[in-house]
PDB file of N, CA and C in Angstrom:
ATOM      1  N   UNK D   1     -58.300  41.706 -67.871  1.00 58.00           N
ATOM      2  CA  UNK D   1     -58.427  40.556 -67.861  1.00 58.00           C
ATOM      3  C   UNK D   1     -57.341  39.638 -67.342  1.00 58.00           C
ATOM      4  N   UNK D   2     -57.144  38.728 -66.399  1.00 64.00           N
ATOM      5  CA  UNK D   2     -56.146  38.093 -65.824  1.00 64.00           C
ATOM      6  C   UNK D   2     -56.167  36.891 -67.089  1.00 64.00           C
ATOM      7  N   UNK D   3     -54.484  36.530 -66.884  1.00 76.00           N
ATOM      8  CA  UNK D   3     -54.245  35.274 -68.381  1.00 76.00           C
ATOM      9  C   UNK D   3     -54.917  34.420 -67.221  1.00 76.00           C
ATOM     10  N   UNK D   4     -54.923  33.190 -68.155  1.00 87.00           N
ATOM     11  CA  UNK D   4     -55.654  31.885 -68.201  1.00 87.00           C
ATOM     12  C   UNK D   4     -54.697  31.254 -67.396  1.00 87.00           C
ATOM     13  N   UNK D   5     -55.306  30.265 -65.990  1.00 91.00           N
ATOM     14  CA  UNK D   5     -54.470  29.997 -65.145  1.00 91.00           C
ATOM     15  C   UNK D   5     -54.153  28.339 -65.899  1.00 91.00           C
ATOM     16  N   UNK D   6     -52.918  28.019 -66.087  1.00 93.00           N
ATOM     17  CA  UNK D   6     -52.528  26.732 -66.751  1.00 93.00           C
ATOM     18  C   UNK D   6     -53.112  25.719 -65.723  1.00 93.00           C
ATOM     19  N   UNK D   7     -53.290  24.257 -66.566  1.00 94.00           N
ATOM     20  CA  UNK D   7     -53.942  23.499 -65.331  1.00 94.00           C
ATOM     21  C   UNK D   7     -53.252  22.952 -63.951  1.00 94.00           C
ATOM     22  N   UNK D   8     -52.058  22.865 -64.231  1.00 94.00           N
ATOM     23  CA  UNK D   8     -51.026  22.312 -63.617  1.00 94.00           C
ATOM     24  C   UNK D   8     -51.290  23.325 -62.197  1.00 94.00           C
ATOM     25  N   UNK D   9     -51.894  24.537 -62.445  1.00 96.00           N
ATOM     26  CA  UNK D   9     -51.169  25.705 -61.247  1.00 96.00           C
ATOM     27  C   UNK D   9     -52.975  25.625 -60.590  1.00 96.00           C
ATOM     28  N   UNK D  10     -54.178  25.423 -61.780  1.00 96.00           N
ATOM     29  CA  UNK D  10     -55.184  25.354 -61.213  1.00 96.00           C
ATOM     30  C   UNK D  10     -55.823  24.065 -59.965  1.00 96.00           C
ATOM     31  N   UNK D  11     -54.860  23.026 -60.304  1.00 97.00           N
ATOM     32  CA  UNK D  11     -55.070  21.986 -59.537  1.00 97.00           C
ATOM     33  C   UNK D  11     -54.822  22.242 -58.248  1.00 97.00           C
ATOM     34  N   UNK D  12     -53.482  22.777 -57.604  1.00 97.00           N
ATOM     35  CA  UNK D  12     -53.057  23.010 -56.783  1.00 97.00           C
ATOM     36  C   UNK D  12     -53.913  24.370 -55.878  1.00 97.00           C
ATOM     37  N   UNK D  13     -54.062  24.291 -54.512  1.00 97.00           N
ATOM     38  CA  UNK D  13     -54.722  25.228 -54.180  1.00 97.00           C
ATOM     39  C   UNK D  13     -53.816  26.520 -53.722  1.00 97.00           C
ATOM     40  N   UNK D  14     -52.388  26.089 -53.130  1.00 97.00           N
ATOM     41  CA  UNK D  14     -51.474  27.045 -53.127  1.00 97.00           C
ATOM     42  C   UNK D  14     -50.993  28.003 -54.387  1.00 97.00           C
ATOM     43  N   UNK D  15     -50.551  26.971 -55.233  1.00 97.00           N
ATOM     44  CA  UNK D  15     -50.201  27.871 -56.367  1.00 97.00           C
ATOM     45  C   UNK D  15     -50.990  28.209 -57.429  1.00 97.00           C
ATOM     46  N   UNK D  16     -52.595  27.954 -56.909  1.00 96.00           N
ATOM     47  CA  UNK D  16     -53.651  28.878 -58.052  1.00 96.00           C
ATOM     48  C   UNK D  16     -53.873  30.211 -57.081  1.00 96.00           C
ATOM     49  N   UNK D  17     -53.870  29.979 -55.549  1.00 96.00           N
ATOM     50  CA  UNK D  17     -54.100  31.272 -55.251  1.00 96.00           C
ATOM     51  C   UNK D  17     -52.661  32.459 -55.250  1.00 96.00           C
ATOM     52  N   UNK D  18     -51.654  31.740 -55.421  1.00 96.00           N
ATOM     53  CA  UNK D  18     -50.756  32.987 -55.837  1.00 96.00           C
ATOM     54  C   UNK D  18     -50.792  33.315 -57.156  1.00 96.00           C
ATOM     55  N   UNK D  19     -51.545  32.265 -57.969  1.00 95.00           N
ATOM     56  CA  UNK D  19     -51.568  32.811 -59.650  1.00 95.00           C
ATOM     57  C   UNK D  19     -52.368  33.902 -59.226  1.00 95.00           C
ATOM     58  N   UNK D  20     -53.572  34.182 -58.444  1.00 93.00           N
ATOM     59  CA  UNK D  20     -54.484  35.187 -58.349  1.00 93.00           C
ATOM     60  C   UNK D  20     -54.158  36.104 -57.714  1.00 93.00           C
ATOM     61  N   UNK D  21     -53.283  35.885 -56.373  1.00 93.00           N
ATOM     62  CA  UNK D  21     -52.463  37.181 -56.081  1.00 93.00           C
ATOM     63  C   UNK D  21     -51.660  37.584 -56.733  1.00 93.00           C
ATOM     64  N   UNK D  22     -50.766  37.428 -57.809  1.00 93.00           N
ATOM     65  CA  UNK D  22     -49.549  37.953 -58.834  1.00 93.00           C
ATOM     66  C   UNK D  22     -50.103  38.061 -59.888  1.00 93.00           C
ATOM     67  N   UNK D  23     -51.568  37.776 -60.251  1.00 92.00           N
ATOM     68  CA  UNK D  23     -51.853  38.610 -61.396  1.00 92.00           C
ATOM     69  C   UNK D  23     -53.121  39.207 -61.256  1.00 92.00           C
ATOM     70  N   UNK D  24     -53.345  39.658 -59.906  1.00 90.00           N
ATOM     71  CA  UNK D  24     -54.539  40.479 -59.645  1.00 90.00           C
ATOM     72  C   UNK D  24     -54.028  41.556 -60.132  1.00 90.00           C
ATOM     73  N   UNK D  25     -54.626  42.573 -60.934  1.00 88.00           N
ATOM     74  CA  UNK D  25     -54.021  44.192 -61.214  1.00 88.00           C
ATOM     75  C   UNK D  25     -53.158  44.678 -61.721  1.00 88.00           C
ATOM     76  N   UNK D  26     -52.719  43.181 -62.598  1.00 89.00           N
ATOM     77  CA  UNK D  26     -51.545  43.519 -63.574  1.00 89.00           C
ATOM     78  C   UNK D  26     -52.114  42.736 -64.876  1.00 89.00           C
ATOM     79  N   UNK D  27     -51.166  43.346 -65.762  1.00 89.00           N
ATOM     80  CA  UNK D  27     -50.932  43.504 -67.340  1.00 89.00           C
ATOM     81  C   UNK D  27     -50.056  42.214 -67.485  1.00 89.00           C
ATOM     82  N   UNK D  28     -50.367  41.112 -68.006  1.00 91.00           N
ATOM     83  CA  UNK D  28     -49.022  40.157 -68.543  1.00 91.00           C
ATOM     84  C   UNK D  28     -49.705  39.847 -69.971  1.00 91.00           C
ATOM     85  N   UNK D  29     -48.595  39.602 -70.782  1.00 90.00           N
ATOM     86  CA  UNK D  29     -48.872  39.172 -72.065  1.00 90.00           C
ATOM     87  C   UNK D  29     -48.500  37.449 -72.198  1.00 90.00           C
ATOM     88  N   UNK D  30     -49.497  36.982 -73.145  1.00 90.00           N
ATOM     89  CA  UNK D  30     -49.150  35.393 -73.475  1.00 90.00           C
ATOM     90  C   UNK D  30     -47.637  35.272 -73.268  1.00 90.00           C
ATOM     91  N   UNK D  31     -46.737  36.100 -73.667  1.00 90.00           N
ATOM     92  CA  UNK D  31     -45.135  35.515 -73.772  1.00 90.00           C
ATOM     93  C   UNK D  31     -45.089  35.589 -72.040  1.00 90.00           C
ATOM     94  N   UNK D  32     -45.436  36.558 -71.303  1.00 93.00           N
ATOM     95  CA  UNK D  32     -45.159  36.214 -69.622  1.00 93.00           C
ATOM     96  C   UNK D  32     -45.679  35.107 -69.297  1.00 93.00           C
ATOM     97  N   UNK D  33     -46.828  34.202 -69.740  1.00 93.00           N
ATOM     98  CA  UNK D  33     -47.006  32.999 -68.979  1.00 93.00           C
ATOM     99  C   UNK D  33     -46.138  32.179 -68.749  1.00 93.00           C
ATOM    100  N   UNK D  34     -45.205  31.583 -69.422  1.00 94.00           N
ATOM    101  CA  UNK D  34     -44.271  30.797 -68.905  1.00 94.00           C
ATOM    102  C   UNK D  34     -43.192  31.471 -67.846  1.00 94.00           C
ATOM    103  N   UNK D  35     -43.291  32.497 -67.756  1.00 95.00           N
ATOM    104  CA  UNK D  35     -42.029  33.117 -66.210  1.00 95.00           C
ATOM    105  C   UNK D  35     -42.918  33.319 -65.597  1.00 95.00           C
ATOM    106  N   UNK D  36     -44.118  33.517 -65.547  1.00 96.00           N
ATOM    107  CA  UNK D  36     -45.223  33.485 -64.359  1.00 96.00           C
ATOM    108  C   UNK D  36     -45.565  32.405 -63.579  1.00 96.00           C
ATOM    109  N   UNK D  37     -45.630  31.094 -64.631  1.00 96.00           N
ATOM    110  CA  UNK D  37     -45.664  30.198 -64.011  1.00 96.00           C
ATOM    111  C   UNK D  37     -45.058  29.619 -63.628  1.00 96.00           C
ATOM    112  N   UNK D  38     -43.380  29.872 -63.586  1.00 97.00           N
ATOM    113  CA  UNK D  38     -42.119  29.635 -62.938  1.00 97.00           C
ATOM    114  C   UNK D  38     -41.750  30.151 -62.155  1.00 97.00           C
ATOM    115  N   UNK D  39     -42.325  31.104 -61.710  1.00 97.00           N
ATOM    116  CA  UNK D  39     -42.497  32.342 -60.540  1.00 97.00           C
ATOM    117  C   UNK D  39     -43.264  31.533 -59.401  1.00 97.00           C
ATOM    118  N   UNK D  40     -44.617  30.917 -59.909  1.00 97.00           N
ATOM    119  CA  UNK D  40     -45.325  30.075 -59.374  1.00 97.00           C
ATOM    120  C   UNK D  40     -44.193  29.168 -58.686  1.00 97.00           C
ATOM    121  N   UNK D  41     -44.158  28.255 -58.957  1.00 97.00           N
ATOM    122  CA  UNK D  41     -43.405  27.063 -58.896  1.00 97.00           C
ATOM    123  C   UNK D  41     -42.532  27.246 -57.894  1.00 97.00           C
ATOM    124  N   UNK D  42     -41.950  28.334 -57.624  1.00 98.00           N
ATOM    125  CA  UNK D  42     -40.480  28.800 -57.104  1.00 98.00           C
ATOM    126  C   UNK D  42     -41.397  29.108 -55.478  1.00 98.00           C
ATOM    127  N   UNK D  43     -42.186  29.991 -55.787  1.00 97.00           N
ATOM    128  CA  UNK D  43     -42.986  30.312 -54.415  1.00 97.00           C
ATOM    129  C   UNK D  43     -43.628  29.152 -53.607  1.00 97.00           C
ATOM    130  N   UNK D  44     -43.913  27.858 -54.511  1.00 97.00           N
ATOM    131  CA  UNK D  44     -44.224  26.653 -54.229  1.00 97.00           C
ATOM    132  C   UNK D  44     -43.573  25.638 -53.235  1.00 97.00           C
ATOM    133  N   UNK D  45     -41.860  25.843 -53.919  1.00 97.00           N
ATOM    134  CA  UNK D  45     -40.910  25.320 -53.328  1.00 97.00           C
ATOM    135  C   UNK D  45     -40.573  25.749 -52.207  1.00 97.00           C
ATOM    136  N   UNK D  46     -40.600  27.700 -51.449  1.00 97.00           N
ATOM    137  CA  UNK D  46     -40.100  28.094 -50.211  1.00 97.00           C
ATOM    138  C   UNK D  46     -41.474  27.612 -49.822  1.00 97.00           C
ATOM    139  N   UNK D  47     -42.621  27.497 -50.262  1.00 96.00           N
ATOM    140  CA  UNK D  47     -43.839  26.963 -49.091  1.00 96.00           C
ATOM    141  C   UNK D  47     -43.356  25.670 -48.682  1.00 96.00           C
ATOM    142  N   UNK D  48     -42.923  24.610 -49.446  1.00 95.00           N
ATOM    143  CA  UNK D  48     -42.640  23.314 -48.694  1.00 95.00           C
ATOM    144  C   UNK D  48     -41.700  23.467 -48.428  1.00 95.00           C
ATOM    145  N   UNK D  49     -40.587  24.078 -48.349  1.00 94.00           N
ATOM    146  CA  UNK D  49     -39.457  24.023 -47.283  1.00 94.00           C
ATOM    147  C   UNK D  49     -39.901  24.707 -46.098  1.00 94.00           C
ATOM    148  N   UNK D  50     -40.760  25.489 -45.959  1.00 92.00           N
ATOM    149  CA  UNK D  50     -41.269  26.009 -44.474  1.00 92.00           C
ATOM    150  C   UNK D  50     -42.006  25.099 -44.054  1.00 92.00           C
ATOM    151  N   UNK D  51     -42.955  24.579 -44.571  1.00 92.00           N
ATOM    152  CA  UNK D  51     -43.795  23.146 -44.198  1.00 92.00           C
ATOM    153  C   UNK D  51     -43.215  22.065 -43.718  1.00 92.00           C
ATOM    154  N   UNK D  52     -41.841  21.652 -44.180  1.00 90.00           N
ATOM    155  CA  UNK D  52     -41.108  20.673 -44.066  1.00 90.00           C
ATOM    156  C   UNK D  52     -40.545  20.869 -42.452  1.00 90.00           C
ATOM    157  N   UNK D  53     -39.851  22.073 -42.966  1.00 89.00           N
ATOM    158  CA  UNK D  53     -39.075  22.775 -41.473  1.00 89.00           C
ATOM    159  C   UNK D  53     -39.885  22.604 -40.241  1.00 89.00           C
ATOM    160  N   UNK D  54     -41.371  23.186 -40.277  1.00 89.00           N
ATOM    161  CA  UNK D  54     -42.471  23.639 -39.431  1.00 89.00           C
ATOM    162  C   UNK D  54     -42.297  21.882 -38.781  1.00 89.00           C
ATOM    163  N   UNK D  55     -42.638  21.160 -40.289  1.00 89.00           N
ATOM    164  CA  UNK D  55     -42.950  19.359 -39.312  1.00 89.00           C
ATOM    165  C   UNK D  55     -41.896  19.039 -38.617  1.00 89.00           C
ATOM    166  N   UNK D  56     -40.469  19.657 -38.984  1.00 83.00           N
ATOM    167  CA  UNK D  56     -39.433  19.210 -37.802  1.00 83.00           C
ATOM    168  C   UNK D  56     -39.817  20.355 -36.579  1.00 83.00           C
ATOM    169  N   UNK D  57     -40.612  20.663 -36.409  1.00 83.00           N
ATOM    170  CA  UNK D  57     -40.309  21.382 -34.845  1.00 83.00           C
ATOM    171  C   UNK D  57     -39.666  22.169 -35.088  1.00 83.00           C
ATOM    172  N   UNK D  58     -39.336  23.456 -36.408  1.00 76.00           N
ATOM    173  CA  UNK D  58     -38.623  24.369 -36.640  1.00 76.00           C
ATOM    174  C   UNK D  58     -37.009  24.217 -36.391  1.00 76.00           C
ATOM    175  N   UNK D  59     -36.791  22.869 -36.161  1.00 81.00           N
ATOM    176  CA  UNK D  59     -35.350  22.752 -36.713  1.00 81.00           C
ATOM    177  C   UNK D  59     -34.526  22.612 -37.835  1.00 81.00           C
ATOM    178  N   UNK D  60     -33.046  23.417 -37.970  1.00 85.00           N
ATOM    179  CA  UNK D  60     -32.564  24.221 -39.041  1.00 85.00           C
ATOM    180  C   UNK D  60     -31.603  23.379 -38.866  1.00 85.00           C
ATOM    181  N   UNK D  61     -30.991  22.085 -38.136  1.00 88.00           N
ATOM    182  CA  UNK D  61     -30.105  21.611 -38.247  1.00 88.00           C
ATOM    183  C   UNK D  61     -30.394  20.439 -38.011  1.00 88.00           C
ATOM    184  N   UNK D  62     -29.237  19.273 -38.527  1.00 87.00           N
ATOM    185  CA  UNK D  62     -29.509  18.117 -38.177  1.00 87.00           C
ATOM    186  C   UNK D  62     -27.682  17.477 -38.103  1.00 87.00           C
ATOM    187  N   UNK D  63     -27.741  16.000 -37.433  1.00 87.00           N
ATOM    188  CA  UNK D  63     -26.519  15.517 -37.184  1.00 87.00           C
ATOM    189  C   UNK D  63     -26.610  14.532 -38.116  1.00 87.00           C
ATOM    190  N   UNK D  64     -25.177  14.398 -39.276  1.00 88.00           N
ATOM    191  CA  UNK D  64     -24.847  13.095 -39.959  1.00 88.00           C
ATOM    192  C   UNK D  64     -24.589  12.103 -39.313  1.00 88.00           C
ATOM    193  N   UNK D  65     -24.574  10.938 -40.287  1.00 91.00           N
ATOM    194  CA  UNK D  65     -23.911   9.864 -39.612  1.00 91.00           C
ATOM    195  C   UNK D  65     -22.456   9.825 -39.129  1.00 91.00           C
ATOM    196  N   UNK D  66     -22.076  10.960 -39.312  1.00 92.00           N
ATOM    197  CA  UNK D  66     -20.419  10.424 -38.949  1.00 92.00           C
ATOM    198  C   UNK D  66     -20.235  11.491 -37.501  1.00 92.00           C
ATOM    199  N   UNK D  67     -21.542  12.233 -37.355  1.00 90.00           N
ATOM    200  CA  UNK D  67     -21.783  13.153 -36.174  1.00 90.00           C
ATOM    201  C   UNK D  67     -21.722  14.546 -36.253  1.00 90.00           C
ATOM    202  N   UNK D  68     -21.502  15.070 -37.586  1.00 90.00           N
ATOM    203  CA  UNK D  68     -21.366  16.450 -37.750  1.00 90.00           C
ATOM    204  C   UNK D  68     -22.751  16.657 -38.418  1.00 90.00           C
ATOM    205  N   UNK D  69     -22.789  18.262 -37.574  1.00 89.00           N
ATOM    206  CA  UNK D  69     -23.650  19.192 -37.458  1.00 89.00           C
ATOM    207  C   UNK D  69     -23.891  19.654 -38.599  1.00 89.00           C
ATOM    208  N   UNK D  70     -25.216  19.551 -39.677  1.00 90.00           N
ATOM    209  CA  UNK D  70     -25.433  20.071 -40.706  1.00 90.00           C
ATOM    210  C   UNK D  70     -26.232  20.641 -41.015  1.00 90.00           C
ATOM    211  N   UNK D  71     -26.883  21.774 -41.555  1.00 89.00           N
ATOM    212  CA  UNK D  71     -27.772  22.473 -41.735  1.00 89.00           C
ATOM    213  C   UNK D  71     -28.921  22.138 -42.887  1.00 89.00           C
ATOM    214  N   UNK D  72     -29.793  21.657 -42.373  1.00 89.00           N
ATOM    215  CA  UNK D  72     -30.812  21.402 -43.374  1.00 89.00           C
ATOM    216  C   UNK D  72     -31.275  21.327 -44.821  1.00 89.00           C
ATOM    217  N   UNK D  73     -31.607  20.819 -45.804  1.00 91.00           N
ATOM    218  CA  UNK D  73     -30.954  21.029 -47.202  1.00 91.00           C
ATOM    219  C   UNK D  73     -32.258  21.986 -47.702  1.00 91.00           C
ATOM    220  N   UNK D  74     -33.295  22.287 -46.648  1.00 92.00           N
ATOM    221  CA  UNK D  74     -34.293  23.420 -47.014  1.00 92.00           C
ATOM    222  C   UNK D  74     -33.802  24.712 -47.097  1.00 92.00           C
ATOM    223  N   UNK D  75     -33.138  24.661 -46.104  1.00 93.00           N
ATOM    224  CA  UNK D  75     -32.654  26.235 -46.092  1.00 93.00           C
ATOM    225  C   UNK D  75     -31.242  26.704 -47.159  1.00 93.00           C
ATOM    226  N   UNK D  76     -30.528  25.933 -47.263  1.00 94.00           N
ATOM    227  CA  UNK D  76     -30.333  26.160 -48.941  1.00 94.00           C
ATOM    228  C   UNK D  76     -30.875  26.333 -50.464  1.00 94.00           C
ATOM    229  N   UNK D  77     -32.109  25.457 -50.539  1.00 96.00           N
ATOM    230  CA  UNK D  77     -32.905  25.207 -51.197  1.00 96.00           C
ATOM    231  C   UNK D  77     -34.057  26.988 -51.128  1.00 96.00           C
ATOM    232  N   UNK D  78     -34.465  27.448 -50.284  1.00 95.00           N
ATOM    233  CA  UNK D  78     -34.552  28.594 -49.906  1.00 95.00           C
ATOM    234  C   UNK D  78     -34.049  29.767 -50.204  1.00 95.00           C
ATOM    235  N   UNK D  79     -32.544  29.717 -50.233  1.00 96.00           N
ATOM    236  CA  UNK D  79     -32.237  30.705 -50.391  1.00 96.00           C
ATOM    237  C   UNK D  79     -32.188  30.566 -52.004  1.00 96.00           C
ATOM    238  N   UNK D  80     -31.704  29.428 -53.013  1.00 97.00           N
ATOM    239  CA  UNK D  80     -31.753  29.656 -54.345  1.00 97.00           C
ATOM    240  C   UNK D  80     -33.367  29.942 -54.767  1.00 97.00           C
ATOM    241  N   UNK D  81     -34.379  29.263 -53.987  1.00 97.00           N
ATOM    242  CA  UNK D  81     -35.846  29.685 -54.449  1.00 97.00           C
ATOM    243  C   UNK D  81     -35.900  31.511 -54.540  1.00 97.00           C
ATOM    244  N   UNK D  82     -35.422  32.015 -53.290  1.00 96.00           N
ATOM    245  CA  UNK D  82     -35.262  33.307 -53.185  1.00 96.00           C
ATOM    246  C   UNK D  82     -34.723  34.258 -54.007  1.00 96.00           C
ATOM    247  N   UNK D  83     -33.842  33.912 -55.047  1.00 96.00           N
ATOM    248  CA  UNK D  83     -32.967  34.449 -56.030  1.00 96.00           C
ATOM    249  C   UNK D  83     -33.809  34.445 -57.389  1.00 96.00           C
ATOM    250  N   UNK D  84     -33.849  32.973 -57.418  1.00 97.00           N
ATOM    251  CA  UNK D  84     -35.039  33.088 -57.865  1.00 97.00           C
ATOM    252  C   UNK D  84     -36.073  33.854 -58.340  1.00 97.00           C
ATOM    253  N   UNK D  85     -36.945  33.903 -57.474  1.00 96.00           N
ATOM    254  CA  UNK D  85     -38.100  34.720 -56.923  1.00 96.00           C
ATOM    255  C   UNK D  85     -37.833  36.388 -57.258  1.00 96.00           C
ATOM    256  N   UNK D  86     -36.812  37.034 -56.709  1.00 95.00           N
ATOM    257  CA  UNK D  86     -36.235  38.169 -57.129  1.00 95.00           C
ATOM    258  C   UNK D  86     -36.236  38.504 -58.388  1.00 95.00           C
ATOM    259  N   UNK D  87     -35.693  37.531 -59.332  1.00 96.00           N
ATOM    260  CA  UNK D  87     -34.847  37.879 -60.687  1.00 96.00           C
ATOM    261  C   UNK D  87     -36.011  37.685 -61.794  1.00 96.00           C
ATOM    262  N   UNK D  88     -37.239  36.648 -61.197  1.00 96.00           N
ATOM    263  CA  UNK D  88     -38.442  36.329 -61.916  1.00 96.00           C
ATOM    264  C   UNK D  88     -39.603  37.374 -61.766  1.00 96.00           C
ATOM    265  N   UNK D  89     -39.851  38.105 -60.720  1.00 95.00           N
ATOM    266  CA  UNK D  89     -40.062  39.391 -60.334  1.00 95.00           C
ATOM    267  C   UNK D  89     -39.930  40.466 -61.046  1.00 95.00           C
ATOM    268  N   UNK D  90     -38.423  40.574 -60.887  1.00 94.00           N
ATOM    269  CA  UNK D  90     -37.668  41.897 -61.573  1.00 94.00           C
ATOM    270  C   UNK D  90     -37.988  41.578 -63.261  1.00 94.00           C
ATOM    271  N   UNK D  91     -38.131  40.339 -63.770  1.00 94.00           N
ATOM    272  CA  UNK D  91     -38.311  40.342 -65.031  1.00 94.00           C
ATOM    273  C   UNK D  91     -39.473  40.465 -65.287  1.00 94.00           C
ATOM    274  N   UNK D  92     -40.561  40.368 -64.425  1.00 93.00           N
ATOM    275  CA  UNK D  92     -42.473  40.725 -65.048  1.00 93.00           C
ATOM    276  C   UNK D  92     -42.219  41.691 -64.735  1.00 93.00           C
ATOM    277  N   UNK D  93     -41.323  42.685 -63.943  1.00 90.00           N
ATOM    278  CA  UNK D  93     -42.161  44.169 -63.110  1.00 90.00           C
ATOM    279  C   UNK D  93     -42.939  43.888 -62.289  1.00 90.00           C
ATOM    280  N   UNK D  94     -42.972  42.783 -61.287  1.00 89.00           N
ATOM    281  CA  UNK D  94     -43.593  43.128 -60.075  1.00 89.00           C
ATOM    282  C   UNK D  94     -43.094  43.797 -59.103  1.00 89.00           C
ATOM    283  N   UNK D  95     -42.322  43.659 -58.890  1.00 74.00           N
ATOM    284  CA  UNK D  95     -41.786  44.549 -57.526  1.00 74.00           C
ATOM    285  C   UNK D  95     -41.345  46.087 -57.892  1.00 74.00           C
ATOM    286  N   UNK D  96     -41.956  46.571 -59.263  1.00 56.00           N
ATOM    287  CA  UNK D  96     -41.309  48.199 -58.974  1.00 56.00           C
ATOM    288  C   UNK D  96     -42.311  49.162 -58.015  1.00 56.00           C
ATOM    289  N   UNK D  97     -43.359  48.377 -57.548  1.00 55.00           N
ATOM    290  CA  UNK D  97     -43.923  49.300 -55.872  1.00 55.00           C
ATOM    291  C   UNK D  97     -43.403  49.016 -55.127  1.00 55.00           C
ATOM    292  N   UNK D  98     -42.831  47.917 -55.067  1.00 47.00           N
ATOM    293  CA  UNK D  98     -42.297  47.331 -53.566  1.00 47.00           C
ATOM    294  C   UNK D  98     -40.968  48.350 -53.328  1.00 47.00           C
ATOM    295  N   UNK D  99     -40.798  48.843 -54.405  1.00 46.00           N
ATOM    296  CA  UNK D  99     -39.004  49.501 -54.447  1.00 46.00           C
ATOM    297  C   UNK D  99     -39.095  50.898 -54.208  1.00 46.00           C
ATOM    298  N   UNK D 100     -40.250  51.496 -54.206  1.00 47.00           N
ATOM    299  CA  UNK D 100     -40.492  52.725 -53.939  1.00 47.00           C
ATOM    300  C   UNK D 100     -41.016  53.310 -52.707  1.00 47.00           C
ATOM    301  N   UNK D 101     -41.311  52.180 -51.538  1.00 46.00           N
ATOM    302  CA  UNK D 101     -41.960  51.958 -50.654  1.00 46.00           C
ATOM    303  C   UNK D 101     -40.807  53.052 -49.492  1.00 46.00           C
ATOM    304  N   UNK D 102     -41.045  53.837 -48.929  1.00 49.00           N
ATOM    305  CA  UNK D 102     -39.908  54.151 -47.521  1.00 49.00           C
ATOM    306  C   UNK D 102     -39.603  53.260 -46.640  1.00 49.00           C
ATOM    307  N   UNK D 103     -38.580  53.159 -46.421  1.00 50.00           N
ATOM    308  CA  UNK D 103     -38.178  52.118 -45.099  1.00 50.00           C
ATOM    309  C   UNK D 103     -38.852  51.717 -43.757  1.00 50.00           C
ATOM    310  N   UNK D 104     -38.741  50.959 -43.424  1.00 51.00           N
ATOM    311  CA  UNK D 104     -39.591  50.904 -42.159  1.00 51.00           C
ATOM    312  C   UNK D 104     -39.909  51.749 -41.207  1.00 51.00           C
ATOM    313  N   UNK D 105     -38.516  52.203 -40.913  1.00 56.00           N
ATOM    314  CA  UNK D 105     -38.316  53.301 -40.082  1.00 56.00           C
ATOM    315  C   UNK D 105     -39.126  54.875 -40.091  1.00 56.00           C
ATOM    316  N   UNK D 106     -39.052  55.239 -41.445  1.00 54.00           N
ATOM    317  CA  UNK D 106     -39.133  56.389 -42.060  1.00 54.00           C
ATOM    318  C   UNK D 106     -41.186  56.389 -42.202  1.00 54.00           C
ATOM    319  N   UNK D 107     -41.499  54.913 -42.362  1.00 52.00           N
ATOM    320  CA  UNK D 107     -42.716  54.839 -42.402  1.00 52.00           C
ATOM    321  C   UNK D 107     -44.145  54.940 -41.127  1.00 52.00           C
ATOM    322  N   UNK D 108     -44.699  55.621 -41.552  1.00 57.00           N
ATOM    323  CA  UNK D 108     -45.981  56.414 -40.351  1.00 57.00           C
ATOM    324  C   UNK D 108     -46.134  55.014 -39.277  1.00 57.00           C
ATOM    325  N   UNK D 109     -46.227  55.281 -38.089  1.00 57.00           N
ATOM    326  CA  UNK D 109     -46.546  54.103 -36.973  1.00 57.00           C
ATOM    327  C   UNK D 109     -47.616  53.634 -36.941  1.00 57.00           C
ATOM    328  N   UNK D 110     -48.350  51.839 -37.178  1.00 54.00           N
ATOM    329  CA  UNK D 110     -50.037  51.858 -37.260  1.00 54.00           C
ATOM    330  C   UNK D 110     -50.184  51.654 -35.897  1.00 54.00           C
ATOM    331  N   UNK D 111     -49.370  52.536 -34.716  1.00 53.00           N
ATOM    332  CA  UNK D 111     -49.588  51.921 -33.500  1.00 53.00           C
ATOM    333  C   UNK D 111     -51.032  53.345 -33.005  1.00 53.00           C
ATOM    334  N   UNK D 112     -52.355  52.849 -32.079  1.00 54.00           N
ATOM    335  CA  UNK D 112     -52.608  53.813 -31.808  1.00 54.00           C
ATOM    336  C   UNK D 112     -52.003  54.685 -30.784  1.00 54.00           C
ATOM    337  N   UNK D 113     -52.837  55.981 -30.928  1.00 49.00           N
ATOM    338  CA  UNK D 113     -52.268  57.060 -30.223  1.00 49.00           C
ATOM    339  C   UNK D 113     -52.648  57.136 -28.702  1.00 49.00           C
TER     340      UNK D 113
END
């Protein structure tokens, strides 16, 4: 039985779907719930950054008032979120199956023969 979704996550369509995806077919304990909720929040942060950059027409840099070219702050935020997601996945044991997949070059081709 999947863990009960926290109300704040249930109210948000993206977070709710991510919770369902992460909990499907996995067994979590009550003590995992705060970590799982935090993981969902970090995924939402990444999605927000992606949406912000898409709204900027794919722009990845801006020019400040001094004329300096700077990377959008979303890039740094996504880098931090990615590290947090990897660590929380590891803590929850979520990435175990991904680590056993063969490299892309060694996988069978899915193209028609």
